[in-house]
PDB file of C-alpha atoms in Angstrom:
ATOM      1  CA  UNK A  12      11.372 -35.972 -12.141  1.00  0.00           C
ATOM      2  CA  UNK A  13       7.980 -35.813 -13.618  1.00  0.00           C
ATOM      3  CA  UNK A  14       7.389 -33.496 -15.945  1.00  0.00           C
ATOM      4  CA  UNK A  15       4.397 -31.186 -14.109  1.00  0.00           C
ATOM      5  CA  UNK A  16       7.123 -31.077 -11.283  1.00  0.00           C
ATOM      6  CA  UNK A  17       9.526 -29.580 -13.431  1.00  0.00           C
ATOM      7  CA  UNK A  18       7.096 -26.927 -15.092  1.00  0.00           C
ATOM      8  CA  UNK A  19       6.577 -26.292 -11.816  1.00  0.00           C
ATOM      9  CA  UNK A  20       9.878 -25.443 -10.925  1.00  0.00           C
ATOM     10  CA  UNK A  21      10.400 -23.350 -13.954  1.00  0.00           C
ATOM     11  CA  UNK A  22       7.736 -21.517 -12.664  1.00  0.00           C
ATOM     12  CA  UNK A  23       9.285 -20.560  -9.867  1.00  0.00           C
ATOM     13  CA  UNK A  24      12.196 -19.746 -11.260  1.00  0.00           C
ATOM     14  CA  UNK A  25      10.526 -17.191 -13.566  1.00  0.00           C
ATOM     15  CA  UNK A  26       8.596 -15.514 -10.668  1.00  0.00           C
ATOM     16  CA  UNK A  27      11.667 -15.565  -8.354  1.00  0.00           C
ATOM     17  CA  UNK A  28      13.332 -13.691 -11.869  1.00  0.00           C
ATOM     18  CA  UNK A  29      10.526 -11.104 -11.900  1.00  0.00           C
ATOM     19  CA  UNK A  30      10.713 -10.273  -8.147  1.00  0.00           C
ATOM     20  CA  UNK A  31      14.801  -9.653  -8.718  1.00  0.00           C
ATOM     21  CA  UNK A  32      14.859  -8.180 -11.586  1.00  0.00           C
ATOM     22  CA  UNK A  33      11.721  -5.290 -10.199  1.00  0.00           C
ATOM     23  CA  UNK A  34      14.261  -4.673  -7.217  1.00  0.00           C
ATOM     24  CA  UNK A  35      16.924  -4.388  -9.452  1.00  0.00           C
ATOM     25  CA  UNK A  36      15.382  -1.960 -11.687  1.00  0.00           C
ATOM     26  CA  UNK A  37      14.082  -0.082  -8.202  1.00  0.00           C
ATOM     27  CA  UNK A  38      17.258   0.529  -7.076  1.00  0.00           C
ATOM     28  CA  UNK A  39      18.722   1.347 -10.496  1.00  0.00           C
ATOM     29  CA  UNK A  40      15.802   4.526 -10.449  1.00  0.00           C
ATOM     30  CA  UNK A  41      16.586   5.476  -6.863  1.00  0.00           C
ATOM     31  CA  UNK A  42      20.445   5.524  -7.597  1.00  0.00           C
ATOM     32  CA  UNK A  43      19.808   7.403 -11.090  1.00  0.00           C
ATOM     33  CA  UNK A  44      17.374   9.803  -9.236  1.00  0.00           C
ATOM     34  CA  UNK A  45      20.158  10.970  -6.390  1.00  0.00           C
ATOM     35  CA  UNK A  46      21.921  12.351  -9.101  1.00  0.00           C
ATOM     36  CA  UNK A  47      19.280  14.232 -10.922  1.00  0.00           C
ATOM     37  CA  UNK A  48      18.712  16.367  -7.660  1.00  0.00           C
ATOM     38  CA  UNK A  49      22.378  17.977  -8.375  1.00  0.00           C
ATOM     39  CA  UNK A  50      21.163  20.597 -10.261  1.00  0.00           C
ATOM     40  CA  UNK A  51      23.724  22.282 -13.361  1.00  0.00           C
ATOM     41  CA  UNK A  52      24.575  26.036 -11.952  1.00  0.00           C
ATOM     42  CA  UNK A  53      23.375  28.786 -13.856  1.00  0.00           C
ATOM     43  CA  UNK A  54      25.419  31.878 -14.072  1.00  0.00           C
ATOM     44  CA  UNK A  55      25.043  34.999 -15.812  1.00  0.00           C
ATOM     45  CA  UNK A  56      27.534  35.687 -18.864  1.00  0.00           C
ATOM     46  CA  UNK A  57      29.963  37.870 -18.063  1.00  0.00           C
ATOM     47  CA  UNK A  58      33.535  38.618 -18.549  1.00  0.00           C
ATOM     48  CA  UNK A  59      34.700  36.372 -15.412  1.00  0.00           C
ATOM     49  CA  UNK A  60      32.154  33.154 -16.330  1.00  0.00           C
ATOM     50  CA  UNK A  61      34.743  30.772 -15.732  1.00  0.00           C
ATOM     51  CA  UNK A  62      35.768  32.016 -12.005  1.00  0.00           C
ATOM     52  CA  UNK A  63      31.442  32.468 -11.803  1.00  0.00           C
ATOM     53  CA  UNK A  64      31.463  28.679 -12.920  1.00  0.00           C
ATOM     54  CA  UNK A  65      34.128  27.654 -10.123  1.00  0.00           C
ATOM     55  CA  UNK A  66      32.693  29.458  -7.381  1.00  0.00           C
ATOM     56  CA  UNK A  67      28.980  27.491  -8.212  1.00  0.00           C
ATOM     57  CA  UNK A  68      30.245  24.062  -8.577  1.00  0.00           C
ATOM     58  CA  UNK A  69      32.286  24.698  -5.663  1.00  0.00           C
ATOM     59  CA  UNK A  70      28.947  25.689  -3.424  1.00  0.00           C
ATOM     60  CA  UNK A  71      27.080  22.057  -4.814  1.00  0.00           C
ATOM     61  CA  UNK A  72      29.634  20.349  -3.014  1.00  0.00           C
ATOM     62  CA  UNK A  73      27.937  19.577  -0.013  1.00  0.00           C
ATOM     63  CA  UNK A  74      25.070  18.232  -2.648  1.00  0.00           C
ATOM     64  CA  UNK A  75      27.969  16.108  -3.841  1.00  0.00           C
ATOM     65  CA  UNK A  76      28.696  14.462  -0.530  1.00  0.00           C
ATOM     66  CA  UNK A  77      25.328  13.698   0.096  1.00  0.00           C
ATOM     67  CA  UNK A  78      25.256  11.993  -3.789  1.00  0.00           C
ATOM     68  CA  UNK A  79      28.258   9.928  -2.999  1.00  0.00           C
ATOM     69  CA  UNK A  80      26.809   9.216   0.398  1.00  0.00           C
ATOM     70  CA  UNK A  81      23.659   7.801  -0.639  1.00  0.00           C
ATOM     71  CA  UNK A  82      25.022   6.580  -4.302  1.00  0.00           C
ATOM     72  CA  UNK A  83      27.142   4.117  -1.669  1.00  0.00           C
ATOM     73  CA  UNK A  84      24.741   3.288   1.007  1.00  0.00           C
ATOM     74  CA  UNK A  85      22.058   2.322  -1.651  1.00  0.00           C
ATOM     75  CA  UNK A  86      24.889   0.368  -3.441  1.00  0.00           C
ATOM     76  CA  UNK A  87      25.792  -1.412  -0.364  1.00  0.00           C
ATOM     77  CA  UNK A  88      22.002  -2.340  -0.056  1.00  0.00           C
ATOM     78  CA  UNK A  89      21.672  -3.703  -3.039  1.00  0.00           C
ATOM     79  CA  UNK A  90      24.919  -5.671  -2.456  1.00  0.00           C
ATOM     80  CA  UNK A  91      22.875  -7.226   0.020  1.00  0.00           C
ATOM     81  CA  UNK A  92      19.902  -7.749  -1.338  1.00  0.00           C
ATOM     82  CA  UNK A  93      21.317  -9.251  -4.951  1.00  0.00           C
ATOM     83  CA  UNK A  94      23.384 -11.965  -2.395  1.00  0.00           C
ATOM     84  CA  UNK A  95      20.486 -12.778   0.066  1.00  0.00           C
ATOM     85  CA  UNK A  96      17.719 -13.414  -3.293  1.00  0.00           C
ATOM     86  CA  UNK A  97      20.840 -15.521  -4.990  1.00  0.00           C
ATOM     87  CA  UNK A  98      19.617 -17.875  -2.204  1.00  0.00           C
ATOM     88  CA  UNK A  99      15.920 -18.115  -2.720  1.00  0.00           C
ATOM     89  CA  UNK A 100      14.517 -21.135  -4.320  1.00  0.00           C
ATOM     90  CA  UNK A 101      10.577 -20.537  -3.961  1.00  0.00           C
ATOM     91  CA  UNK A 102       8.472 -17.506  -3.053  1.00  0.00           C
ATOM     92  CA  UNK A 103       5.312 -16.527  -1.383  1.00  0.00           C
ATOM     93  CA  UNK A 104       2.715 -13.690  -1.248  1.00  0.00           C
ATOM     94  CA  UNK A 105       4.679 -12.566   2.169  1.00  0.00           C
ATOM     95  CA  UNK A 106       7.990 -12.345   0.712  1.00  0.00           C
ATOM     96  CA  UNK A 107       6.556  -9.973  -2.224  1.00  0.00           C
ATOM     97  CA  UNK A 108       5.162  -7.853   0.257  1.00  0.00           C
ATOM     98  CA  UNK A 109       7.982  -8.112   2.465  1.00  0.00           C
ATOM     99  CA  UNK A 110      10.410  -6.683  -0.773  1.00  0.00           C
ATOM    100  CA  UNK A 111       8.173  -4.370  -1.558  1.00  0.00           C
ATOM    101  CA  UNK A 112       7.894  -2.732   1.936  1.00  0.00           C
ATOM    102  CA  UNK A 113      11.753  -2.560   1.736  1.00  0.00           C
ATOM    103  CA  UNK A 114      11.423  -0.872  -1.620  1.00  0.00           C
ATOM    104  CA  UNK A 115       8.730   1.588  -0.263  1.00  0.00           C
ATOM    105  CA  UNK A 116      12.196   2.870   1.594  1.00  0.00           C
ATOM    106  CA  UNK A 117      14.429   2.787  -0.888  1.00  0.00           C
ATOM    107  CA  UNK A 118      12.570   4.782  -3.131  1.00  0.00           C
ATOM    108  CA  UNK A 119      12.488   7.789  -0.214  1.00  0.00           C
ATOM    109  CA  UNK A 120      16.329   7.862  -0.432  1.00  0.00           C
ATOM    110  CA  UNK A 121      16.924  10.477  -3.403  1.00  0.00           C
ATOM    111  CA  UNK A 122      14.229  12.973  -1.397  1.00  0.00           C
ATOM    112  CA  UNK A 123      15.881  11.933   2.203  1.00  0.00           C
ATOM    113  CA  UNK A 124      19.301  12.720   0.739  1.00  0.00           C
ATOM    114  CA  UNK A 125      18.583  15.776  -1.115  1.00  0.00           C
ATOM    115  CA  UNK A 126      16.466  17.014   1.648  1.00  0.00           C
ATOM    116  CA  UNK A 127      20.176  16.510   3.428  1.00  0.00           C
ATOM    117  CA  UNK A 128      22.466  18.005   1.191  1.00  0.00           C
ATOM    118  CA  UNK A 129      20.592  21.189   1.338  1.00  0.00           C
ATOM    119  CA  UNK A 130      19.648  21.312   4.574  1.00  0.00           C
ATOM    120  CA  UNK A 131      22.370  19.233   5.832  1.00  0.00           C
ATOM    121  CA  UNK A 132      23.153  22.042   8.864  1.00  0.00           C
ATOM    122  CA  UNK A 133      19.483  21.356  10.660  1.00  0.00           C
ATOM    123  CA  UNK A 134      19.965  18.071  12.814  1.00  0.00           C
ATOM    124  CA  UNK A 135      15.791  17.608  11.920  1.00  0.00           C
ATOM    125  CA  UNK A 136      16.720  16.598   8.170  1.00  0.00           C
ATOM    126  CA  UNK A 137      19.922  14.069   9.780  1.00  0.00           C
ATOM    127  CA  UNK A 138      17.288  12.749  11.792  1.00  0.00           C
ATOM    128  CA  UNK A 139      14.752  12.372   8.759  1.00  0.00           C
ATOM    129  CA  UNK A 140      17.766  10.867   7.059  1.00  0.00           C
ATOM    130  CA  UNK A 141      19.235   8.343   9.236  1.00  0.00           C
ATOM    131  CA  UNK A 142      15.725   7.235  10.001  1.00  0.00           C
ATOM    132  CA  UNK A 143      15.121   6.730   6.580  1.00  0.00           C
ATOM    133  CA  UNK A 144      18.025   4.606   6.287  1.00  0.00           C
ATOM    134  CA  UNK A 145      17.539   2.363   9.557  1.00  0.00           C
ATOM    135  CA  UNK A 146      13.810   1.862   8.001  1.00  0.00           C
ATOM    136  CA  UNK A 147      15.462   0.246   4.826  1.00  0.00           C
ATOM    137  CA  UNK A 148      18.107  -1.841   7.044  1.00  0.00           C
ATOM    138  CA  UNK A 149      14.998  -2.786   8.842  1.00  0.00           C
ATOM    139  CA  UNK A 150      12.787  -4.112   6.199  1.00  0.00           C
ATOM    140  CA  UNK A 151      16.533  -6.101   4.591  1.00  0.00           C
ATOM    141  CA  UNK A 152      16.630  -7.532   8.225  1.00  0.00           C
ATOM    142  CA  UNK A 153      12.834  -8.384   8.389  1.00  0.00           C
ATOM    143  CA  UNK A 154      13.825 -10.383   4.600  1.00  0.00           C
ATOM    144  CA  UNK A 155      16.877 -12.463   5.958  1.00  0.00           C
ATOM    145  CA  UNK A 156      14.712 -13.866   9.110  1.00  0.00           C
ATOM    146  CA  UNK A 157      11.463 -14.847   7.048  1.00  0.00           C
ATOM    147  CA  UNK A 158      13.932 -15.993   4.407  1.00  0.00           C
ATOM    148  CA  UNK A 159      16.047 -17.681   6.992  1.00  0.00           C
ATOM    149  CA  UNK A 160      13.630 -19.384   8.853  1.00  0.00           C
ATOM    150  CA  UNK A 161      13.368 -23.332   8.120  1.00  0.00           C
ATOM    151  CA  UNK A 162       9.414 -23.264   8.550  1.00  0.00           C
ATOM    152  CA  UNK A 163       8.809 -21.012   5.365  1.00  0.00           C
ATOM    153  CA  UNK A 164      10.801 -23.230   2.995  1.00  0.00           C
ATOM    154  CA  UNK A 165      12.383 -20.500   0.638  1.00  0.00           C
ATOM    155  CA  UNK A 166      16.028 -21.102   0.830  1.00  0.00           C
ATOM    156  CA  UNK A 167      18.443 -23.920   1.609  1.00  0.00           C
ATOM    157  CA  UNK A 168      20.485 -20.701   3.818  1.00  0.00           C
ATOM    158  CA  UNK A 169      18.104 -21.029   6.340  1.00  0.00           C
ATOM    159  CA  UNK A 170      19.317 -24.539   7.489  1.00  0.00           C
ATOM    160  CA  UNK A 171      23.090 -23.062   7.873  1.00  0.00           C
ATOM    161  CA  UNK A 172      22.747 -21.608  11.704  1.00  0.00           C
ATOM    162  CA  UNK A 173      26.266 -20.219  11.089  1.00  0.00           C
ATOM    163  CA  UNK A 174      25.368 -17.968   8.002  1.00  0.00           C
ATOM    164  CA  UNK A 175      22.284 -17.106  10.027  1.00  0.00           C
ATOM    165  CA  UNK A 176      23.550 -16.186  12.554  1.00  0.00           C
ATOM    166  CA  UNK A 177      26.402 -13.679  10.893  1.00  0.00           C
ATOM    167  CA  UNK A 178      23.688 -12.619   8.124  1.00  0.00           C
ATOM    168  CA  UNK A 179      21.462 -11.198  11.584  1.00  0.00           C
ATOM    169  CA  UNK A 180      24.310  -9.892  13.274  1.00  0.00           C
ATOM    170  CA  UNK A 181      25.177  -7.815  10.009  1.00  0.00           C
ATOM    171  CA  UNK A 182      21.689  -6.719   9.488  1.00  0.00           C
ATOM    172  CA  UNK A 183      21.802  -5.677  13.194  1.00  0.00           C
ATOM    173  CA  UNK A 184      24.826  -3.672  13.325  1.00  0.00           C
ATOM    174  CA  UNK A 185      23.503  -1.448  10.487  1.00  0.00           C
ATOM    175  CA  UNK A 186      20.131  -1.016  11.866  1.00  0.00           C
ATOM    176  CA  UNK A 187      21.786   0.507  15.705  1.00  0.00           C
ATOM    177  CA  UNK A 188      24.377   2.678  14.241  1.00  0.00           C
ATOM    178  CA  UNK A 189      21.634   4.239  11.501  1.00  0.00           C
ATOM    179  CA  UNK A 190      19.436   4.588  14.658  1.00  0.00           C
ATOM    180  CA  UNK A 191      22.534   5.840  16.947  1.00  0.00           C
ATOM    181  CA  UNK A 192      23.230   8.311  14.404  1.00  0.00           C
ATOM    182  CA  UNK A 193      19.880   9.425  14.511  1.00  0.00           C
ATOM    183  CA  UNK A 194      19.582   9.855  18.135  1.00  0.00           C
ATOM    184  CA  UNK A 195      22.894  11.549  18.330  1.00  0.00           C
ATOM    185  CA  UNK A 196      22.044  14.432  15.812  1.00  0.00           C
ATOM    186  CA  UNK A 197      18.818  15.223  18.349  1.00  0.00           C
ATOM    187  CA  UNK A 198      21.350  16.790  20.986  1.00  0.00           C
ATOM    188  CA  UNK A 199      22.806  20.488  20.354  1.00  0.00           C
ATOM    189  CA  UNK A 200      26.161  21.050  20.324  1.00  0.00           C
ATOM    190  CA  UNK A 201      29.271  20.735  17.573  1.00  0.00           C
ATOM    191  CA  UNK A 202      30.407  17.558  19.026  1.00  0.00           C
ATOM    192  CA  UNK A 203      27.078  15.553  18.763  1.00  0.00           C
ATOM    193  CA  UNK A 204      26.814  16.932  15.376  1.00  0.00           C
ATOM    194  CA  UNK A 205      29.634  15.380  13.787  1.00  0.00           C
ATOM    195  CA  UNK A 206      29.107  12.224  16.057  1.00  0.00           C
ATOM    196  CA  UNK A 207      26.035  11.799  14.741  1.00  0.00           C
ATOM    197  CA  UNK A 208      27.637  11.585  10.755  1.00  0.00           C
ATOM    198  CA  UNK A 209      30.854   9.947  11.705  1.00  0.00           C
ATOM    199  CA  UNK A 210      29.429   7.157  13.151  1.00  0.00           C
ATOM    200  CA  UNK A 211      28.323   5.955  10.103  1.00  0.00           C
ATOM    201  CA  UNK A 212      31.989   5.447   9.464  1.00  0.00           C
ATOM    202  CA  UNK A 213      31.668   2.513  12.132  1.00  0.00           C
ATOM    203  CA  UNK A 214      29.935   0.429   9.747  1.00  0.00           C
ATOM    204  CA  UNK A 215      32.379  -1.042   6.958  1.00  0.00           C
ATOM    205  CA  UNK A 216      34.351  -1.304  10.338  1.00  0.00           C
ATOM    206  CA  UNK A 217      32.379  -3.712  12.812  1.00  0.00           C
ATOM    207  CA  UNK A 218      30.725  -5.725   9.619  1.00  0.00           C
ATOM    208  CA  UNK A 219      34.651  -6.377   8.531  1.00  0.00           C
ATOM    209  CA  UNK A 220      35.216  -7.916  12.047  1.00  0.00           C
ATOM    210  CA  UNK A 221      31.994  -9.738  11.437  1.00  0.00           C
ATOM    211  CA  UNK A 222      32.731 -11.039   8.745  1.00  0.00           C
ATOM    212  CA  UNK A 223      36.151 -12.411  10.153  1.00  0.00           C
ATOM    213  CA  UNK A 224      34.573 -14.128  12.597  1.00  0.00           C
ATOM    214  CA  UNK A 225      32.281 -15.221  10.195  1.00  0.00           C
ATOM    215  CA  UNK A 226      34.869 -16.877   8.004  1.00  0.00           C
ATOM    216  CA  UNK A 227      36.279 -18.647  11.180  1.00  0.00           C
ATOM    217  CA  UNK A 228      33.160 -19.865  12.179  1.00  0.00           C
ATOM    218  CA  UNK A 229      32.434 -21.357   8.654  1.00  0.00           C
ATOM    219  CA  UNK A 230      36.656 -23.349   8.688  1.00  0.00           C
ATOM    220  CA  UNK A 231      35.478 -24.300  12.118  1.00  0.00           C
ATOM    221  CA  UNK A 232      32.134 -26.152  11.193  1.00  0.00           C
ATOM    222  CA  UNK A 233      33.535 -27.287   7.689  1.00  0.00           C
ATOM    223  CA  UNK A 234      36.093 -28.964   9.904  1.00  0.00           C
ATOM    224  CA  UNK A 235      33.822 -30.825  11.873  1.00  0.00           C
TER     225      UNK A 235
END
């Protein structure tokens, strides 16, 4: 290989480095920021500070859901974004742009979700939220087709059709059922409230049948 080649390759790897390590350290802020919301109770002294205590940790718990809630959905995005950029081999001007806009999102999660666990009773702020979320699932899905697509060059996943193909349907699934849950919490009534937070529940579900078929699909082709 000749040696401007390889400097230029280098390169590349170092940029490629950059761009993962600036999501990484996004997503590190927006995690460390969920938590920050959760404010420590203050009580007055008095003889019963302990029962004062319990009663004030036991009103942030909704705030505590809505931590654990968003601690694992941003988790599960970086998941996700870590295994999709352990596939890129170049870069471009669009793909920076493309991470950032998927950032942008990411970054609105710790207002989104606190905005929630306060509010969580008004369907407006599950609306706010879930739209927040199908934004980021979104900008991941807008990542793995210019990623995935032969003409642009950046990865050697985008001349697997089978890992395409699952990596979209994935991407899809979490997109509808952020949007579904949405949609759901815009109707009155008890029923489409909880719909509209336990469908989120339907996620880990459908991508583990995904990613079933998935595995068959790969024994299948590595069989051929």
């Amino acid at each position: 290989m000749h040696p401007k080649q390889i400097e230029n390759n280098h390169h590349k790897e170092f940029q490629i480095e950059r761009l993962i390590l600036f999501s990484d350290a996004v997503f590190a802020i927006a995690i460390t920021l969920l938590v920050i919301e959760i404010r420590v109770p203050e009580i007055a002294t008095s003889a019963d500070t302990t029962q004062d205590l319990i009663h004030a940790l036991l009103d942030k718990i909704p705030e505590f859901f809505g931590f654990i809630l968003s601690f694992a959905v941003i988790g599960q995005f970086w998941t996700n974004h870590h295994r999709l950029f352990g596939l890129v081999k170049d870069y471009n001007g669009k793909l920076i742009w493309l991470n950032l806009l998927m950032l942008f999102w990411i970054v609105l999660v710790p207002f989104t979700s606190g905005l929630n666990s306060r509010y969580g009773n008004l369907n407006i702020v599950w609306q706010i939220y879930s739209a927040n979320l199908a934004l980021i699932a979104l900008s991941l899905y807008f990542l793995y087709r210019y990623i995935g697509n032969p003409k642009n060059g950046l990865s050697d996943f985008a001349h697997d059709n089978v890992d395409r193909k699952y990596s979209f349907l994935r991407s899809s699934i979490v997109i509808w059922i952020f949007t579904l849950g949405g949609i759901l919490a815009s109707f009155d009534g008890i029923f489409f409230f909880w719909a509209a937070r336990g469908i989120y529940f339907a996620i880990p579900i459908l991508i583990s049948i995904v990613n079933r078929r998935h595995q068959k699909a790969k024994t299948r082709q590595s069989h051929k």
